[in-house]
Amino acid sequence: MDFAWLEVTTLAERPDRMPLITTFDDPTVAPFLYQDPVSAALFPALVQRHPQYTLLAVERDTGAPAGMLCTLPFTAGEDGQLPGGGYDAVLLSAAADALAGTTGPQVSALFATVRPQLRGRGVSGHLLALTRRNAAALGHAALFAPVRPTHKHLQPLVPLGQYVARRRADGTAEDPWLRVHERAGGRFVAVAPHSMTITAPLERWRAWTGLPFDAPGPVVVAGGLGPVVCDPERDLATYVEANAWYRHDL
């Protein structure tokens, strides 16, 4: 596939493009997914601290942002064990490393997006291939990723491990984003059961979802990979999202 129409650079190579990272808010994404407090507090500053770890694609003719794939160095657990906290845990680890004045030995992909009008043209796979190459050039032997399956929100009550195991007739992953990772050489290694956690008062959940949130227990919401747990007595509801850890040997 020809990607000559794209120009892909790291933010270290083109620091003038740093403002473009805020232009990828997707109107099709459920509003509550932008409310992860760990991400809101840490993600922008860590991307700026490690600009060589983020690839940004722009259309060569117009300069319009086309896609982005952010990775960050982090420190895994003992013996390289991947954290159950997934996305949030990588951010917290990278922030702890920054406070200590060090850079973690592992690298994880954290956020990938393609402008909606350009989806279905192979851009995500192209960015993932270039990200693998970039991680190797930065001295890493493997690229990890707490992957958020693209279509899991359509089956929010199916356990993630079962969902990842689902295959098409040709043996490839049923989910398209998992399939991109596997075609690029990634392999599933573990579920990150609490990759992202969002807790907020019920009034905010009502505003985000249009649902009443007036009874205790799980509530299936549009865009969630699993249900939100409603607790009217405490006027709170909590969403805990599981992601799928993938490893790419480089």
Short mmCIF file of C-alpha atoms in Angstrom, two decimals:
data_model
loop_
_atom_site.label_atom_id
_atom_site.label_comp_id
_atom_site.label_asym_id
_atom_site.label_seq_id
_atom_site.Cartn_x
_atom_site.Cartn_y
_atom_site.Cartn_z
CA MET A 1 0.00 0.00 0.00
CA ASP A 2 1.34 3.43 -0.96
CA PHE A 3 1.60 5.98 1.84
CA ALA A 4 3.57 8.59 -0.10
CA TRP A 5 0.71 11.01 0.59
CA LEU A 6 1.61 10.92 4.28
CA GLU A 7 4.53 12.53 6.07
CA VAL A 8 5.29 10.81 9.36
CA THR A 9 7.77 12.27 11.84
CA THR A 10 8.41 12.14 15.56
CA LEU A 11 7.58 15.19 17.60
CA ALA A 12 11.29 15.46 18.37
CA GLU A 13 11.93 15.88 14.64
CA ARG A 14 9.07 18.37 14.24
CA PRO A 15 8.47 20.08 17.61
CA ASP A 16 6.45 22.75 15.81
CA ARG A 17 3.75 20.12 15.33
CA MET A 18 3.25 19.54 19.06
CA PRO A 19 0.00 21.61 19.07
CA LEU A 20 -1.52 19.14 16.60
CA ILE A 21 -1.73 16.41 19.24
CA THR A 22 -4.78 18.15 20.71
CA THR A 23 -6.68 18.11 17.40
CA PHE A 24 -7.64 14.45 17.42
CA ASP A 25 -10.70 14.50 19.70
CA ASP A 26 -13.07 12.04 18.06
CA PRO A 27 -16.79 12.94 18.19
CA THR A 28 -17.66 9.25 17.88
CA VAL A 29 -15.90 8.45 21.19
CA ALA A 30 -18.09 8.43 24.31
CA PRO A 31 -17.46 11.65 26.30
CA PHE A 32 -16.70 9.87 29.56
CA LEU A 33 -13.66 8.17 28.00
CA TYR A 34 -11.87 11.53 28.02
CA GLN A 35 -12.35 11.81 31.80
CA ASP A 36 -9.64 9.42 33.05
CA PRO A 37 -7.97 11.53 35.79
CA VAL A 38 -4.59 9.80 35.44
CA SER A 39 -4.47 10.52 31.74
CA ALA A 40 -5.71 14.09 32.13
CA ALA A 41 -3.06 14.83 34.75
CA LEU A 42 -0.06 13.12 33.16
CA PHE A 43 -0.41 12.33 29.46
CA PRO A 44 0.24 15.77 27.86
CA ALA A 45 3.31 16.52 29.97
CA LEU A 46 4.80 13.07 29.41
CA VAL A 47 4.35 13.33 25.63
CA GLN A 48 6.18 16.65 25.73
CA ARG A 49 8.93 15.15 27.91
CA HIS A 50 9.51 12.28 25.47
CA PRO A 51 8.78 13.75 22.00
CA GLN A 52 10.93 11.13 20.28
CA TYR A 53 8.36 8.51 21.30
CA THR A 54 5.35 10.01 19.47
CA LEU A 55 4.77 9.64 15.74
CA LEU A 56 2.54 12.18 14.03
CA ALA A 57 1.27 11.78 10.47
CA VAL A 58 0.15 14.72 8.35
CA GLU A 59 -1.13 14.84 4.80
CA ARG A 60 1.84 15.84 2.67
CA ASP A 61 -0.11 18.18 0.39
CA THR A 62 -2.15 20.05 2.99
CA GLY A 63 -0.33 19.58 6.30
CA ALA A 64 -3.60 18.43 7.86
CA PRO A 65 -3.15 16.02 10.78
CA ALA A 66 -3.91 12.47 9.69
CA GLY A 67 -3.00 10.20 12.59
CA MET A 68 -0.91 9.80 15.69
CA LEU A 69 0.59 6.99 17.72
CA CYS A 70 2.02 7.84 21.14
CA THR A 71 4.37 5.61 23.09
CA LEU A 72 6.17 6.19 26.38
CA PRO A 73 9.11 4.61 28.18
CA PHE A 74 8.17 3.06 31.51
CA THR A 75 9.38 0.61 34.13
CA ALA A 76 7.56 -2.70 34.32
CA GLY A 77 7.22 -4.73 37.52
CA GLU A 78 9.63 -7.26 38.94
CA ASP A 79 11.02 -9.59 36.28
CA GLY A 80 9.40 -7.38 33.65
CA GLN A 81 5.87 -8.29 34.75
CA LEU A 82 3.27 -6.18 33.00
CA PRO A 83 1.01 -4.22 35.35
CA GLY A 84 -2.67 -5.05 35.71
CA GLY A 85 -3.25 -1.30 35.63
CA GLY A 86 -2.35 -1.21 31.94
CA TYR A 87 -2.75 2.28 30.47
CA ASP A 88 -2.96 4.14 33.79
CA ALA A 89 -0.09 2.12 35.25
CA VAL A 90 2.22 2.97 32.35
CA LEU A 91 1.49 6.67 32.80
CA LEU A 92 2.10 6.49 36.56
CA SER A 93 5.32 4.54 36.03
CA ALA A 94 6.56 7.00 33.41
CA ALA A 95 5.75 9.89 35.74
CA ALA A 96 7.60 8.23 38.64
CA ASP A 97 10.61 7.69 36.38
CA ALA A 98 10.49 11.36 35.38
CA LEU A 99 10.44 12.47 39.02
CA ALA A 100 13.45 10.23 39.68
CA GLY A 101 15.27 11.70 36.70
CA THR A 102 15.39 8.39 34.85
CA THR A 103 13.88 6.85 31.73
CA GLY A 104 12.20 3.46 31.98
CA PRO A 105 13.72 0.51 30.10
CA GLN A 106 10.44 -0.70 28.57
CA VAL A 107 8.25 1.09 26.04
CA SER A 108 4.47 0.94 25.66
CA ALA A 109 2.14 2.22 22.98
CA LEU A 110 -0.63 4.14 24.70
CA PHE A 111 -2.74 6.11 22.27
CA ALA A 112 -3.38 5.60 18.58
CA THR A 113 -5.83 7.49 16.43
CA VAL A 114 -6.56 8.19 12.78
CA ARG A 115 -8.73 11.05 11.57
CA PRO A 116 -12.20 9.56 10.97
CA GLN A 117 -12.28 10.54 7.29
CA LEU A 118 -9.07 8.56 6.66
CA ARG A 119 -10.00 5.31 8.39
CA GLY A 120 -10.08 2.13 6.36
CA ARG A 121 -7.00 3.13 4.33
CA GLY A 122 -4.42 1.21 6.34
CA VAL A 123 -3.04 4.25 8.17
CA SER A 124 -3.21 2.63 11.61
CA GLY A 125 -1.20 -0.39 10.45
CA HIS A 126 1.34 1.90 8.76
CA LEU A 127 1.77 3.92 11.95
CA LEU A 128 2.14 0.76 14.03
CA ALA A 129 4.86 -0.55 11.70
CA LEU A 130 6.73 2.76 11.92
CA THR A 131 6.28 2.79 15.71
CA ARG A 132 7.89 -0.64 15.96
CA ARG A 133 10.81 0.64 13.90
CA ASN A 134 11.09 3.79 16.02
CA ALA A 135 11.05 1.84 19.29
CA ALA A 136 13.82 -0.42 18.01
CA ALA A 137 15.86 2.63 16.93
CA LEU A 138 15.47 3.99 20.48
CA GLY A 139 17.10 0.83 21.81
CA HIS A 140 14.11 -1.24 22.89
CA ALA A 141 13.90 -4.98 22.30
CA ALA A 142 10.10 -5.11 22.58
CA LEU A 143 7.10 -2.84 22.24
CA PHE A 144 4.20 -3.40 24.63
CA ALA A 145 0.65 -2.11 24.28
CA PRO A 146 -2.45 -2.23 26.51
CA VAL A 147 -4.72 -2.53 23.50
CA ARG A 148 -8.29 -1.23 23.52
CA PRO A 149 -10.18 -3.46 21.05
CA THR A 150 -12.09 -1.42 18.51
CA HIS A 151 -15.36 -3.38 18.59
CA LYS A 152 -15.41 -4.60 22.19
CA HIS A 153 -17.94 -1.90 23.09
CA LEU A 154 -20.47 -3.80 20.98
CA GLN A 155 -20.18 -6.74 23.40
CA PRO A 156 -19.62 -5.10 26.80
CA LEU A 157 -20.67 -8.13 28.87
CA VAL A 158 -18.24 -10.57 27.25
CA PRO A 159 -15.08 -11.08 29.37
CA LEU A 160 -12.08 -9.57 27.58
CA GLY A 161 -10.06 -12.79 27.57
CA GLN A 162 -12.89 -14.56 25.74
CA TYR A 163 -13.24 -11.66 23.33
CA VAL A 164 -9.52 -11.67 22.44
CA ALA A 165 -9.69 -15.41 21.72
CA ARG A 166 -12.38 -15.00 19.08
CA ARG A 167 -11.13 -15.77 15.58
CA ARG A 168 -12.41 -15.35 12.05
CA ALA A 169 -12.59 -18.26 9.63
CA ASP A 170 -9.06 -17.49 8.42
CA GLY A 171 -7.70 -17.76 11.99
CA THR A 172 -7.09 -14.04 12.45
CA ALA A 173 -8.48 -12.01 15.34
CA GLU A 174 -12.13 -11.08 15.06
CA ASP A 175 -11.52 -7.55 16.32
CA PRO A 176 -9.96 -5.26 13.69
CA TRP A 177 -7.49 -3.44 15.99
CA LEU A 178 -6.33 -6.69 17.56
CA ARG A 179 -5.93 -8.01 14.03
CA VAL A 180 -3.69 -5.05 13.09
CA HIS A 181 -1.46 -5.75 16.08
CA GLU A 182 -1.23 -9.46 15.32
CA ARG A 183 -0.49 -8.90 11.64
CA ALA A 184 2.31 -6.54 12.67
CA GLY A 185 3.85 -9.29 14.80
CA GLY A 186 2.23 -8.64 18.17
CA ARG A 187 1.02 -11.42 20.42
CA PHE A 188 -1.47 -11.36 23.25
CA VAL A 189 0.17 -11.96 26.64
CA ALA A 190 -2.31 -10.95 29.38
CA VAL A 191 -5.43 -9.04 30.31
CA ALA A 192 -4.89 -5.71 32.07
CA PRO A 193 -8.06 -5.88 34.22
CA HIS A 194 -8.03 -2.27 35.45
CA SER A 195 -6.32 -0.39 32.64
CA MET A 196 -8.44 2.73 33.10
CA THR A 197 -10.65 3.80 36.00
CA ILE A 198 -13.15 6.67 35.93
CA THR A 199 -15.21 7.57 38.99
CA ALA A 200 -17.61 10.52 39.03
CA PRO A 201 -20.84 11.75 40.65
CA LEU A 202 -24.03 10.40 39.14
CA GLU A 203 -25.04 13.76 37.71
CA ARG A 204 -21.94 13.75 35.52
CA TRP A 205 -22.67 10.23 34.30
CA ARG A 206 -26.21 11.30 33.44
CA ALA A 207 -24.84 14.21 31.42
CA TRP A 208 -22.27 12.02 29.64
CA THR A 209 -24.64 9.17 28.78
CA GLY A 210 -28.23 10.43 28.95
CA LEU A 211 -29.06 7.51 31.26
CA PRO A 212 -30.86 7.87 34.63
CA PHE A 213 -28.28 6.15 36.87
CA ASP A 214 -30.93 5.79 39.57
CA ALA A 215 -30.50 2.15 40.60
CA PRO A 216 -27.56 0.26 42.10
CA GLY A 217 -25.58 -2.16 40.00
CA PRO A 218 -24.05 -2.39 36.54
CA VAL A 219 -25.20 -0.06 33.77
CA VAL A 220 -24.32 -0.74 30.13
CA VAL A 221 -23.35 2.55 28.46
CA ALA A 222 -22.64 3.35 24.83
CA GLY A 223 -18.93 3.18 24.09
CA GLY A 224 -17.94 1.28 27.23
CA LEU A 225 -15.99 -1.95 26.96
CA GLY A 226 -17.76 -3.06 30.13
CA PRO A 227 -20.56 -1.76 32.34
CA VAL A 228 -20.41 1.18 34.72
CA VAL A 229 -21.19 0.30 38.35
CA CYS A 230 -23.75 2.67 39.88
CA ASP A 231 -23.80 3.37 43.64
CA PRO A 232 -26.70 5.76 44.41
CA GLU A 233 -26.03 5.69 48.16
CA ARG A 234 -22.66 7.33 47.60
CA ASP A 235 -23.83 9.32 44.55
CA LEU A 236 -21.01 7.78 42.52
CA ALA A 237 -20.53 5.49 39.57
CA THR A 238 -17.31 3.82 38.48
CA TYR A 239 -16.10 2.53 35.14
CA VAL A 240 -13.17 0.10 35.16
CA GLU A 241 -11.91 -0.81 31.70
CA ALA A 242 -9.89 -3.90 30.88
CA ASN A 243 -7.39 -3.80 28.00
CA ALA A 244 -5.37 -6.54 26.32
CA TRP A 245 -1.60 -6.52 26.78
CA TYR A 246 0.21 -7.23 23.50
CA ARG A 247 3.94 -7.69 23.04
CA HIS A 248 5.83 -6.94 19.84
CA ASP A 249 9.33 -8.38 19.75
CA LEU A 250 11.44 -6.03 17.68
#
